[in-house]
mmCIF file with all atom_site columns, C-alpha atoms in Angstrom:
data_model
loop_
_atom_site.group_PDB
_atom_site.id
_atom_site.type_symbol
_atom_site.label_atom_id
_atom_site.label_alt_id
_atom_site.label_comp_id
_atom_site.label_asym_id
_atom_site.label_entity_id
_atom_site.label_seq_id
_atom_site.pdbx_PDB_ins_code
_atom_site.Cartn_x
_atom_site.Cartn_y
_atom_site.Cartn_z
_atom_site.occupancy
_atom_site.B_iso_or_equiv
_atom_site.pdbx_formal_charge
_atom_site.auth_seq_id
_atom_site.auth_comp_id
_atom_site.auth_asym_id
_atom_site.auth_atom_id
_atom_site.pdbx_PDB_model_num
ATOM 1   C CA . UNK A 1 1   ? 189.691 15.033 31.787 1.00 0.00 ? 16  UNK A CA 1
ATOM 2   C CA . UNK A 1 2   ? 188.085 17.608 34.323 1.00 0.00 ? 17  UNK A CA 1
ATOM 3   C CA . UNK A 1 3   ? 184.423 17.450 34.577 1.00 0.00 ? 18  UNK A CA 1
ATOM 4   C CA . UNK A 1 4   ? 182.593 20.657 35.261 1.00 0.00 ? 19  UNK A CA 1
ATOM 5   C CA . UNK A 1 5   ? 178.976 20.576 35.874 1.00 0.00 ? 20  UNK A CA 1
ATOM 6   C CA . UNK A 1 6   ? 177.005 23.932 36.410 1.00 0.00 ? 21  UNK A CA 1
ATOM 7   C CA . UNK A 1 7   ? 173.199 24.329 38.179 1.00 0.00 ? 22  UNK A CA 1
ATOM 8   C CA . UNK A 1 8   ? 170.873 25.076 37.679 1.00 0.00 ? 23  UNK A CA 1
ATOM 9   C CA . UNK A 1 9   ? 170.934 24.589 33.809 1.00 0.00 ? 24  UNK A CA 1
ATOM 10  C CA . UNK A 1 10  ? 167.856 27.043 33.350 1.00 0.00 ? 25  UNK A CA 1
ATOM 11  C CA . UNK A 1 11  ? 166.672 30.065 35.409 1.00 0.00 ? 26  UNK A CA 1
ATOM 12  C CA . UNK A 1 12  ? 163.977 32.669 34.839 1.00 0.00 ? 27  UNK A CA 1
ATOM 13  C CA . UNK A 1 13  ? 163.936 35.442 37.468 1.00 0.00 ? 28  UNK A CA 1
ATOM 14  C CA . UNK A 1 14  ? 161.832 38.776 37.680 1.00 0.00 ? 29  UNK A CA 1
ATOM 15  C CA . UNK A 1 15  ? 163.848 41.964 37.816 1.00 0.00 ? 30  UNK A CA 1
ATOM 16  C CA . UNK A 1 16  ? 165.236 42.586 40.942 1.00 0.00 ? 31  UNK A CA 1
ATOM 17  C CA . UNK A 1 17  ? 165.468 39.270 42.147 1.00 0.00 ? 32  UNK A CA 1
ATOM 18  C CA . UNK A 1 18  ? 168.729 37.793 43.596 1.00 0.00 ? 33  UNK A CA 1
ATOM 19  C CA . UNK A 1 19  ? 170.379 34.373 42.372 1.00 0.00 ? 34  UNK A CA 1
ATOM 20  C CA . UNK A 1 20  ? 173.062 32.073 42.863 1.00 0.00 ? 35  UNK A CA 1
ATOM 21  C CA . UNK A 1 21  ? 174.812 29.987 40.153 1.00 0.00 ? 36  UNK A CA 1
ATOM 22  C CA . UNK A 1 22  ? 176.619 27.049 41.071 1.00 0.00 ? 37  UNK A CA 1
ATOM 23  C CA . UNK A 1 23  ? 179.921 25.146 39.378 1.00 0.00 ? 38  UNK A CA 1
ATOM 24  C CA . UNK A 1 24  ? 181.173 21.840 40.220 1.00 0.00 ? 39  UNK A CA 1
ATOM 25  C CA . UNK A 1 25  ? 184.391 20.463 39.063 1.00 0.00 ? 40  UNK A CA 1
ATOM 26  C CA . UNK A 1 26  ? 186.032 16.955 39.563 1.00 0.00 ? 41  UNK A CA 1
ATOM 27  C CA . UNK A 1 27  ? 189.609 18.107 39.932 1.00 0.00 ? 42  UNK A CA 1
ATOM 28  C CA . UNK A 1 28  ? 192.179 20.324 41.545 1.00 0.00 ? 43  UNK A CA 1
ATOM 29  C CA . UNK A 1 29  ? 192.213 23.490 39.389 1.00 0.00 ? 44  UNK A CA 1
ATOM 30  C CA . UNK A 1 30  ? 194.200 26.675 39.602 1.00 0.00 ? 45  UNK A CA 1
ATOM 31  C CA . UNK A 1 31  ? 192.381 28.674 36.921 1.00 0.00 ? 46  UNK A CA 1
ATOM 32  C CA . UNK A 1 32  ? 188.569 29.468 37.189 1.00 0.00 ? 47  UNK A CA 1
ATOM 33  C CA . UNK A 1 33  ? 186.724 31.977 35.091 1.00 0.00 ? 48  UNK A CA 1
ATOM 34  C CA . UNK A 1 34  ? 183.184 33.157 35.053 1.00 0.00 ? 49  UNK A CA 1
ATOM 35  C CA . UNK A 1 35  ? 181.844 34.403 32.034 1.00 0.00 ? 50  UNK A CA 1
ATOM 36  C CA . UNK A 1 36  ? 178.491 35.887 30.735 1.00 0.00 ? 51  UNK A CA 1
ATOM 37  C CA . UNK A 1 37  ? 177.511 35.080 26.898 1.00 0.00 ? 52  UNK A CA 1
ATOM 38  C CA . UNK A 1 38  ? 175.334 37.760 25.505 1.00 0.00 ? 53  UNK A CA 1
ATOM 39  C CA . UNK A 1 39  ? 172.688 37.032 22.946 1.00 0.00 ? 54  UNK A CA 1
ATOM 40  C CA . UNK A 1 40  ? 175.281 37.908 20.014 1.00 0.00 ? 55  UNK A CA 1
ATOM 41  C CA . UNK A 1 41  ? 177.596 35.331 21.307 1.00 0.00 ? 56  UNK A CA 1
ATOM 42  C CA . UNK A 1 42  ? 180.237 37.437 22.873 1.00 0.00 ? 57  UNK A CA 1
ATOM 43  C CA . UNK A 1 43  ? 182.143 36.002 25.951 1.00 0.00 ? 58  UNK A CA 1
ATOM 44  C CA . UNK A 1 44  ? 182.456 38.947 28.740 1.00 0.00 ? 59  UNK A CA 1
ATOM 45  C CA . UNK A 1 45  ? 184.879 37.829 31.387 1.00 0.00 ? 60  UNK A CA 1
ATOM 46  C CA . UNK A 1 46  ? 183.057 38.325 34.700 1.00 0.00 ? 61  UNK A CA 1
ATOM 47  C CA . UNK A 1 47  ? 185.649 37.137 37.268 1.00 0.00 ? 62  UNK A CA 1
ATOM 48  C CA . UNK A 1 48  ? 189.103 35.088 37.255 1.00 0.00 ? 63  UNK A CA 1
ATOM 49  C CA . UNK A 1 49  ? 188.759 33.442 40.379 1.00 0.00 ? 64  UNK A CA 1
ATOM 50  C CA . UNK A 1 50  ? 190.726 30.399 41.164 1.00 0.00 ? 65  UNK A CA 1
ATOM 51  C CA . UNK A 1 51  ? 190.412 30.904 44.996 1.00 0.00 ? 66  UNK A CA 1
ATOM 52  C CA . UNK A 1 52  ? 188.638 33.428 47.057 1.00 0.00 ? 67  UNK A CA 1
ATOM 53  C CA . UNK A 1 53  ? 186.002 35.952 46.861 1.00 0.00 ? 68  UNK A CA 1
ATOM 54  C CA . UNK A 1 54  ? 185.775 38.867 44.484 1.00 0.00 ? 69  UNK A CA 1
ATOM 55  C CA . UNK A 1 55  ? 182.882 41.214 43.953 1.00 0.00 ? 70  UNK A CA 1
ATOM 56  C CA . UNK A 1 56  ? 181.914 43.641 40.996 1.00 0.00 ? 71  UNK A CA 1
ATOM 57  C CA . UNK A 1 57  ? 179.175 45.659 41.367 1.00 0.00 ? 72  UNK A CA 1
ATOM 58  C CA . UNK A 1 58  ? 175.938 43.615 41.520 1.00 0.00 ? 73  UNK A CA 1
ATOM 59  C CA . UNK A 1 59  ? 178.182 40.531 41.070 1.00 0.00 ? 74  UNK A CA 1
ATOM 60  C CA . UNK A 1 60  ? 180.470 38.644 43.106 1.00 0.00 ? 75  UNK A CA 1
ATOM 61  C CA . UNK A 1 61  ? 181.742 35.220 42.976 1.00 0.00 ? 76  UNK A CA 1
ATOM 62  C CA . UNK A 1 62  ? 183.187 32.800 45.645 1.00 0.00 ? 77  UNK A CA 1
ATOM 63  C CA . UNK A 1 63  ? 185.584 29.644 44.915 1.00 0.00 ? 78  UNK A CA 1
ATOM 64  C CA . UNK A 1 64  ? 186.207 27.043 47.739 1.00 0.00 ? 79  UNK A CA 1
ATOM 65  C CA . UNK A 1 65  ? 189.054 25.393 45.630 1.00 0.00 ? 80  UNK A CA 1
ATOM 66  C CA . UNK A 1 66  ? 189.206 22.420 48.311 1.00 0.00 ? 81  UNK A CA 1
ATOM 67  C CA . UNK A 1 67  ? 185.980 21.499 48.107 1.00 0.00 ? 82  UNK A CA 1
ATOM 68  C CA . UNK A 1 68  ? 186.101 22.049 44.332 1.00 0.00 ? 83  UNK A CA 1
ATOM 69  C CA . UNK A 1 69  ? 183.142 24.257 43.560 1.00 0.00 ? 84  UNK A CA 1
ATOM 70  C CA . UNK A 1 70  ? 182.413 28.208 42.905 1.00 0.00 ? 85  UNK A CA 1
ATOM 71  C CA . UNK A 1 71  ? 179.383 30.383 43.181 1.00 0.00 ? 86  UNK A CA 1
ATOM 72  C CA . UNK A 1 72  ? 178.376 33.387 41.209 1.00 0.00 ? 87  UNK A CA 1
ATOM 73  C CA . UNK A 1 73  ? 175.875 35.600 42.781 1.00 0.00 ? 88  UNK A CA 1
ATOM 74  C CA . UNK A 1 74  ? 173.741 38.076 40.896 1.00 0.00 ? 89  UNK A CA 1
ATOM 75  C CA . UNK A 1 75  ? 171.862 40.901 43.163 1.00 0.00 ? 90  UNK A CA 1
ATOM 76  C CA . UNK A 1 76  ? 168.993 43.052 42.088 1.00 0.00 ? 91  UNK A CA 1
ATOM 77  C CA . UNK A 1 77  ? 168.930 41.433 38.395 1.00 0.00 ? 92  UNK A CA 1
ATOM 78  C CA . UNK A 1 78  ? 168.315 43.201 35.708 1.00 0.00 ? 93  UNK A CA 1
ATOM 79  C CA . UNK A 1 79  ? 167.030 42.314 31.912 1.00 0.00 ? 94  UNK A CA 1
ATOM 80  C CA . UNK A 1 80  ? 170.328 42.729 30.419 1.00 0.00 ? 95  UNK A CA 1
ATOM 81  C CA . UNK A 1 81  ? 171.745 40.087 32.832 1.00 0.00 ? 96  UNK A CA 1
ATOM 82  C CA . UNK A 1 82  ? 170.040 37.570 30.607 1.00 0.00 ? 97  UNK A CA 1
ATOM 83  C CA . UNK A 1 83  ? 172.265 35.106 28.629 1.00 0.00 ? 98  UNK A CA 1
ATOM 84  C CA . UNK A 1 84  ? 174.030 32.270 29.399 1.00 0.00 ? 99  UNK A CA 1
ATOM 85  C CA . UNK A 1 85  ? 176.679 31.969 32.496 1.00 0.00 ? 100 UNK A CA 1
ATOM 86  C CA . UNK A 1 86  ? 179.751 29.797 31.985 1.00 0.00 ? 101 UNK A CA 1
ATOM 87  C CA . UNK A 1 87  ? 182.332 28.851 34.325 1.00 0.00 ? 102 UNK A CA 1
ATOM 88  C CA . UNK A 1 88  ? 185.493 27.419 32.955 1.00 0.00 ? 103 UNK A CA 1
ATOM 89  C CA . UNK A 1 89  ? 188.199 25.863 34.832 1.00 0.00 ? 104 UNK A CA 1
ATOM 90  C CA . UNK A 1 90  ? 192.022 24.802 34.043 1.00 0.00 ? 105 UNK A CA 1
ATOM 91  C CA . UNK A 1 91  ? 194.734 22.567 35.937 1.00 0.00 ? 106 UNK A CA 1
ATOM 92  C CA . UNK A 1 92  ? 197.216 25.619 35.614 1.00 0.00 ? 107 UNK A CA 1
ATOM 93  C CA . UNK A 1 93  ? 197.272 29.201 35.221 1.00 0.00 ? 108 UNK A CA 1
ATOM 94  C CA . UNK A 1 94  ? 198.292 28.879 31.494 1.00 0.00 ? 109 UNK A CA 1
ATOM 95  C CA . UNK A 1 95  ? 196.300 25.856 30.714 1.00 0.00 ? 110 UNK A CA 1
ATOM 96  C CA . UNK A 1 96  ? 193.545 25.450 28.274 1.00 0.00 ? 111 UNK A CA 1
ATOM 97  C CA . UNK A 1 97  ? 190.047 25.754 29.631 1.00 0.00 ? 112 UNK A CA 1
ATOM 98  C CA . UNK A 1 98  ? 187.201 23.375 30.162 1.00 0.00 ? 113 UNK A CA 1
ATOM 99  C CA . UNK A 1 99  ? 184.005 25.009 30.194 1.00 0.00 ? 114 UNK A CA 1
ATOM 100 C CA . UNK A 1 100 ? 180.959 23.919 32.116 1.00 0.00 ? 115 UNK A CA 1
ATOM 101 C CA . UNK A 1 101 ? 177.609 23.141 31.129 1.00 0.00 ? 116 UNK A CA 1
ATOM 102 C CA . UNK A 1 102 ? 176.267 26.402 31.289 1.00 0.00 ? 117 UNK A CA 1
ATOM 103 C CA . UNK A 1 103 ? 173.156 28.278 33.307 1.00 0.00 ? 118 UNK A CA 1
ATOM 104 C CA . UNK A 1 104 ? 170.776 29.981 31.008 1.00 0.00 ? 119 UNK A CA 1
ATOM 105 C CA . UNK A 1 105 ? 169.444 32.988 32.632 1.00 0.00 ? 120 UNK A CA 1
ATOM 106 C CA . UNK A 1 106 ? 166.250 34.938 31.741 1.00 0.00 ? 121 UNK A CA 1
ATOM 107 C CA . UNK A 1 107 ? 165.317 37.993 33.648 1.00 0.00 ? 122 UNK A CA 1
ATOM 108 C CA . UNK A 1 108 ? 161.757 39.361 32.926 1.00 0.00 ? 123 UNK A CA 1
ATOM 109 C CA . UNK A 1 109 ? 159.866 42.504 33.793 1.00 0.00 ? 124 UNK A CA 1
ATOM 110 C CA . UNK B 2 1   ? 192.630 46.119 29.018 1.00 0.00 ? 25  UNK B CA 1
ATOM 111 C CA . UNK B 2 2   ? 193.794 43.138 27.240 1.00 0.00 ? 26  UNK B CA 1
ATOM 112 C CA . UNK B 2 3   ? 192.035 43.111 23.786 1.00 0.00 ? 27  UNK B CA 1
ATOM 113 C CA . UNK B 2 4   ? 191.406 40.206 21.203 1.00 0.00 ? 28  UNK B CA 1
ATOM 114 C CA . UNK B 2 5   ? 190.100 40.918 18.035 1.00 0.00 ? 29  UNK B CA 1
ATOM 115 C CA . UNK B 2 6   ? 188.521 38.179 15.774 1.00 0.00 ? 30  UNK B CA 1
ATOM 116 C CA . UNK B 2 7   ? 187.763 38.544 11.980 1.00 0.00 ? 31  UNK B CA 1
ATOM 117 C CA . UNK B 2 8   ? 185.269 37.767 10.513 1.00 0.00 ? 32  UNK B CA 1
ATOM 118 C CA . UNK B 2 9   ? 182.483 37.950 12.681 1.00 0.00 ? 33  UNK B CA 1
ATOM 119 C CA . UNK B 2 10  ? 180.050 36.278 10.445 1.00 0.00 ? 34  UNK B CA 1
ATOM 120 C CA . UNK B 2 11  ? 181.021 33.963 7.260  1.00 0.00 ? 35  UNK B CA 1
ATOM 121 C CA . UNK B 2 12  ? 178.236 32.597 4.887  1.00 0.00 ? 36  UNK B CA 1
ATOM 122 C CA . UNK B 2 13  ? 179.955 30.370 1.984  1.00 0.00 ? 37  UNK B CA 1
ATOM 123 C CA . UNK B 2 14  ? 179.080 27.387 -0.335 1.00 0.00 ? 38  UNK B CA 1
ATOM 124 C CA . UNK B 2 15  ? 179.879 23.943 0.562  1.00 0.00 ? 39  UNK B CA 1
ATOM 125 C CA . UNK B 2 16  ? 183.447 22.894 -0.299 1.00 0.00 ? 40  UNK B CA 1
ATOM 126 C CA . UNK B 2 17  ? 185.052 26.404 0.620  1.00 0.00 ? 41  UNK B CA 1
ATOM 127 C CA . UNK B 2 18  ? 187.814 26.878 2.789  1.00 0.00 ? 42  UNK B CA 1
ATOM 128 C CA . UNK B 2 19  ? 187.502 29.585 5.245  1.00 0.00 ? 43  UNK B CA 1
ATOM 129 C CA . UNK B 2 20  ? 190.014 31.446 7.034  1.00 0.00 ? 44  UNK B CA 1
ATOM 130 C CA . UNK B 2 21  ? 189.273 32.978 10.820 1.00 0.00 ? 45  UNK B CA 1
ATOM 131 C CA . UNK B 2 22  ? 192.065 35.411 12.223 1.00 0.00 ? 46  UNK B CA 1
ATOM 132 C CA . UNK B 2 23  ? 192.578 35.977 15.979 1.00 0.00 ? 47  UNK B CA 1
ATOM 133 C CA . UNK B 2 24  ? 194.699 38.894 16.841 1.00 0.00 ? 48  UNK B CA 1
ATOM 134 C CA . UNK B 2 25  ? 195.835 40.126 20.532 1.00 0.00 ? 49  UNK B CA 1
ATOM 135 C CA . UNK B 2 26  ? 195.752 43.827 20.076 1.00 0.00 ? 50  UNK B CA 1
ATOM 136 C CA . UNK B 2 27  ? 197.768 45.367 22.967 1.00 0.00 ? 51  UNK B CA 1
ATOM 137 C CA . UNK B 2 28  ? 199.805 42.063 23.847 1.00 0.00 ? 52  UNK B CA 1
ATOM 138 C CA . UNK B 2 29  ? 201.975 39.283 23.039 1.00 0.00 ? 53  UNK B CA 1
ATOM 139 C CA . UNK B 2 30  ? 200.313 35.833 23.228 1.00 0.00 ? 54  UNK B CA 1
ATOM 140 C CA . UNK B 2 31  ? 202.671 33.258 23.005 1.00 0.00 ? 55  UNK B CA 1
ATOM 141 C CA . UNK B 2 32  ? 199.674 31.045 23.217 1.00 0.00 ? 56  UNK B CA 1
ATOM 142 C CA . UNK B 2 33  ? 196.364 31.208 21.652 1.00 0.00 ? 57  UNK B CA 1
ATOM 143 C CA . UNK B 2 34  ? 193.319 28.486 21.991 1.00 0.00 ? 58  UNK B CA 1
ATOM 144 C CA . UNK B 2 35  ? 190.472 27.878 19.117 1.00 0.00 ? 59  UNK B CA 1
ATOM 145 C CA . UNK B 2 36  ? 187.058 26.832 20.455 1.00 0.00 ? 60  UNK B CA 1
ATOM 146 C CA . UNK B 2 37  ? 183.831 25.838 18.845 1.00 0.00 ? 61  UNK B CA 1
ATOM 147 C CA . UNK B 2 38  ? 180.337 26.157 20.006 1.00 0.00 ? 62  UNK B CA 1
ATOM 148 C CA . UNK B 2 39  ? 177.126 24.524 18.410 1.00 0.00 ? 63  UNK B CA 1
ATOM 149 C CA . UNK B 2 40  ? 173.864 25.858 19.177 1.00 0.00 ? 64  UNK B CA 1
ATOM 150 C CA . UNK B 2 41  ? 172.747 25.500 22.561 1.00 0.00 ? 65  UNK B CA 1
ATOM 151 C CA . UNK B 2 42  ? 175.925 23.813 23.788 1.00 0.00 ? 66  UNK B CA 1
ATOM 152 C CA . UNK B 2 43  ? 179.003 24.659 25.821 1.00 0.00 ? 67  UNK B CA 1
ATOM 153 C CA . UNK B 2 44  ? 182.317 25.808 24.148 1.00 0.00 ? 68  UNK B CA 1
ATOM 154 C CA . UNK B 2 45  ? 184.425 22.676 23.219 1.00 0.00 ? 69  UNK B CA 1
ATOM 155 C CA . UNK B 2 46  ? 188.406 23.254 22.847 1.00 0.00 ? 70  UNK B CA 1
ATOM 156 C CA . UNK B 2 47  ? 189.635 22.363 19.560 1.00 0.00 ? 71  UNK B CA 1
ATOM 157 C CA . UNK B 2 48  ? 193.324 23.123 19.576 1.00 0.00 ? 72  UNK B CA 1
ATOM 158 C CA . UNK B 2 49  ? 195.902 25.020 21.425 1.00 0.00 ? 73  UNK B CA 1
ATOM 159 C CA . UNK B 2 50  ? 198.224 27.213 19.305 1.00 0.00 ? 74  UNK B CA 1
ATOM 160 C CA . UNK B 2 51  ? 201.705 28.120 20.101 1.00 0.00 ? 75  UNK B CA 1
ATOM 161 C CA . UNK B 2 52  ? 203.736 30.629 18.250 1.00 0.00 ? 76  UNK B CA 1
ATOM 162 C CA . UNK B 2 53  ? 206.336 28.949 16.097 1.00 0.00 ? 77  UNK B CA 1
ATOM 163 C CA . UNK B 2 54  ? 205.215 25.238 16.750 1.00 0.00 ? 78  UNK B CA 1
ATOM 164 C CA . UNK B 2 55  ? 202.777 22.859 15.627 1.00 0.00 ? 79  UNK B CA 1
ATOM 165 C CA . UNK B 2 56  ? 199.138 23.233 17.173 1.00 0.00 ? 80  UNK B CA 1
ATOM 166 C CA . UNK B 2 57  ? 197.984 20.771 19.452 1.00 0.00 ? 81  UNK B CA 1
ATOM 167 C CA . UNK B 2 58  ? 194.503 19.093 18.443 1.00 0.00 ? 82  UNK B CA 1
ATOM 168 C CA . UNK B 2 59  ? 192.033 17.740 21.364 1.00 0.00 ? 83  UNK B CA 1
ATOM 169 C CA . UNK B 2 60  ? 190.824 14.254 20.665 1.00 0.00 ? 84  UNK B CA 1
ATOM 170 C CA . UNK B 2 61  ? 188.353 13.894 17.750 1.00 0.00 ? 85  UNK B CA 1
ATOM 171 C CA . UNK B 2 62  ? 189.642 17.018 16.061 1.00 0.00 ? 86  UNK B CA 1
ATOM 172 C CA . UNK B 2 63  ? 190.835 16.637 12.314 1.00 0.00 ? 87  UNK B CA 1
ATOM 173 C CA . UNK B 2 64  ? 194.002 18.378 11.984 1.00 0.00 ? 88  UNK B CA 1
ATOM 174 C CA . UNK B 2 65  ? 194.115 18.107 8.370  1.00 0.00 ? 89  UNK B CA 1
ATOM 175 C CA . UNK B 2 66  ? 190.476 20.155 8.135  1.00 0.00 ? 90  UNK B CA 1
ATOM 176 C CA . UNK B 2 67  ? 191.194 22.630 10.741 1.00 0.00 ? 91  UNK B CA 1
ATOM 177 C CA . UNK B 2 68  ? 194.664 24.333 9.892  1.00 0.00 ? 92  UNK B CA 1
ATOM 178 C CA . UNK B 2 69  ? 196.220 26.334 12.502 1.00 0.00 ? 93  UNK B CA 1
ATOM 179 C CA . UNK B 2 70  ? 198.896 28.621 11.993 1.00 0.00 ? 94  UNK B CA 1
ATOM 180 C CA . UNK B 2 71  ? 200.372 30.891 14.561 1.00 0.00 ? 95  UNK B CA 1
ATOM 181 C CA . UNK B 2 72  ? 203.387 32.855 12.826 1.00 0.00 ? 96  UNK B CA 1
ATOM 182 C CA . UNK B 2 73  ? 203.451 35.752 15.230 1.00 0.00 ? 97  UNK B CA 1
ATOM 183 C CA . UNK B 2 74  ? 203.153 36.605 18.909 1.00 0.00 ? 98  UNK B CA 1
ATOM 184 C CA . UNK B 2 75  ? 199.948 38.481 17.752 1.00 0.00 ? 99  UNK B CA 1
ATOM 185 C CA . UNK B 2 76  ? 198.154 36.306 15.303 1.00 0.00 ? 100 UNK B CA 1
ATOM 186 C CA . UNK B 2 77  ? 196.909 32.832 14.818 1.00 0.00 ? 101 UNK B CA 1
ATOM 187 C CA . UNK B 2 78  ? 194.845 31.770 12.194 1.00 0.00 ? 102 UNK B CA 1
ATOM 188 C CA . UNK B 2 79  ? 192.324 28.888 11.704 1.00 0.00 ? 103 UNK B CA 1
ATOM 189 C CA . UNK B 2 80  ? 191.302 27.604 8.294  1.00 0.00 ? 104 UNK B CA 1
ATOM 190 C CA . UNK B 2 81  ? 188.318 25.354 7.760  1.00 0.00 ? 105 UNK B CA 1
ATOM 191 C CA . UNK B 2 82  ? 189.398 23.437 4.528  1.00 0.00 ? 106 UNK B CA 1
ATOM 192 C CA . UNK B 2 83  ? 186.691 22.258 2.290  1.00 0.00 ? 107 UNK B CA 1
ATOM 193 C CA . UNK B 2 84  ? 183.960 23.106 4.672  1.00 0.00 ? 108 UNK B CA 1
ATOM 194 C CA . UNK B 2 85  ? 180.624 21.469 4.795  1.00 0.00 ? 109 UNK B CA 1
ATOM 195 C CA . UNK B 2 86  ? 177.310 22.094 6.476  1.00 0.00 ? 110 UNK B CA 1
ATOM 196 C CA . UNK B 2 87  ? 178.232 20.113 9.356  1.00 0.00 ? 111 UNK B CA 1
ATOM 197 C CA . UNK B 2 88  ? 181.353 22.624 10.199 1.00 0.00 ? 112 UNK B CA 1
ATOM 198 C CA . UNK B 2 89  ? 178.512 25.229 10.793 1.00 0.00 ? 113 UNK B CA 1
ATOM 199 C CA . UNK B 2 90  ? 179.061 26.834 14.204 1.00 0.00 ? 114 UNK B CA 1
ATOM 200 C CA . UNK B 2 91  ? 180.393 29.431 16.202 1.00 0.00 ? 115 UNK B CA 1
ATOM 201 C CA . UNK B 2 92  ? 184.216 29.382 16.327 1.00 0.00 ? 116 UNK B CA 1
ATOM 202 C CA . UNK B 2 93  ? 185.998 31.829 19.104 1.00 0.00 ? 117 UNK B CA 1
ATOM 203 C CA . UNK B 2 94  ? 189.467 31.995 19.925 1.00 0.00 ? 118 UNK B CA 1
ATOM 204 C CA . UNK B 2 95  ? 191.182 33.299 23.321 1.00 0.00 ? 119 UNK B CA 1
ATOM 205 C CA . UNK B 2 96  ? 194.722 34.366 24.171 1.00 0.00 ? 120 UNK B CA 1
ATOM 206 C CA . UNK B 2 97  ? 196.933 34.270 27.259 1.00 0.00 ? 121 UNK B CA 1
ATOM 207 C CA . UNK B 2 98  ? 198.382 37.202 28.600 1.00 0.00 ? 122 UNK B CA 1
ATOM 208 C CA . UNK B 2 99  ? 200.777 35.133 30.794 1.00 0.00 ? 123 UNK B CA 1
ATOM 209 C CA . UNK B 2 100 ? 201.287 34.734 34.233 1.00 0.00 ? 124 UNK B CA 1
ATOM 210 C CA . UNK B 2 101 ? 198.175 34.570 36.738 1.00 0.00 ? 125 UNK B CA 1
ATOM 211 C CA . UNK B 2 102 ? 196.157 36.135 34.042 1.00 0.00 ? 126 UNK B CA 1
ATOM 212 C CA . UNK B 2 103 ? 192.806 34.979 32.545 1.00 0.00 ? 127 UNK B CA 1
ATOM 213 C CA . UNK B 2 104 ? 192.442 34.104 29.030 1.00 0.00 ? 128 UNK B CA 1
ATOM 214 C CA . UNK B 2 105 ? 191.210 36.904 26.781 1.00 0.00 ? 129 UNK B CA 1
ATOM 215 C CA . UNK B 2 106 ? 188.533 36.007 24.165 1.00 0.00 ? 130 UNK B CA 1
ATOM 216 C CA . UNK B 2 107 ? 187.508 37.191 21.119 1.00 0.00 ? 131 UNK B CA 1
ATOM 217 C CA . UNK B 2 108 ? 183.999 37.944 19.882 1.00 0.00 ? 132 UNK B CA 1
ATOM 218 C CA . UNK B 2 109 ? 183.535 34.864 17.663 1.00 0.00 ? 133 UNK B CA 1
ATOM 219 C CA . UNK B 2 110 ? 182.895 33.847 14.048 1.00 0.00 ? 134 UNK B CA 1
ATOM 220 C CA . UNK B 2 111 ? 179.543 32.518 13.012 1.00 0.00 ? 135 UNK B CA 1
ATOM 221 C CA . UNK B 2 112 ? 180.141 30.122 10.297 1.00 0.00 ? 136 UNK B CA 1
ATOM 222 C CA . UNK B 2 113 ? 177.199 29.053 7.895  1.00 0.00 ? 137 UNK B CA 1
ATOM 223 C CA . UNK B 2 114 ? 178.043 26.690 5.080  1.00 0.00 ? 138 UNK B CA 1
ATOM 224 C CA . UNK B 2 115 ? 175.224 26.258 2.813  1.00 0.00 ? 139 UNK B CA 1
#
């Protein structure tokens, strides 16, 4: 099956800093989603981005499908950004998702 | 937007009990729902794909007789953990497909603790 690796595994930032999270996947995909899992376990859907670039406030994401990676950018980080960030991929738009290994982010004051 | 409701959010029960978790799509019909499991400090792992009106498709290593899935309507899928044991303690989360080129929408999860 598809292998999904995320880096870095852990990240500590001071409030206001910027960061880039990376998601590498081993096969072609037609579905890619970025999630933020908050401390209560809720998965917040950040982006549905099988290709191209999208922005939503302080967050943006880019997927280069031909090179099998996606990047999530967080600018001006806030303590509420803390949690685990997952990318998840699937071969088709209606297929099951394979989740990446996750990046655990801690934003400090 | 598309909303998926999962109930209950937290269950604590004795070993040997069966526990049912519900996953509902509130404002759309979902022919396909997925069930995932997450152990502490780990990623989410797919357990099974639930299709309305047919048998669920289980991932390798998931016991279909232990984790019973029923998808009797286009808005409801249930996962029953039969004769639960402490090793079944985990975070269970469902998702539903809106269809077309749309993302999966996830419920808020159920934290299951077996004593």
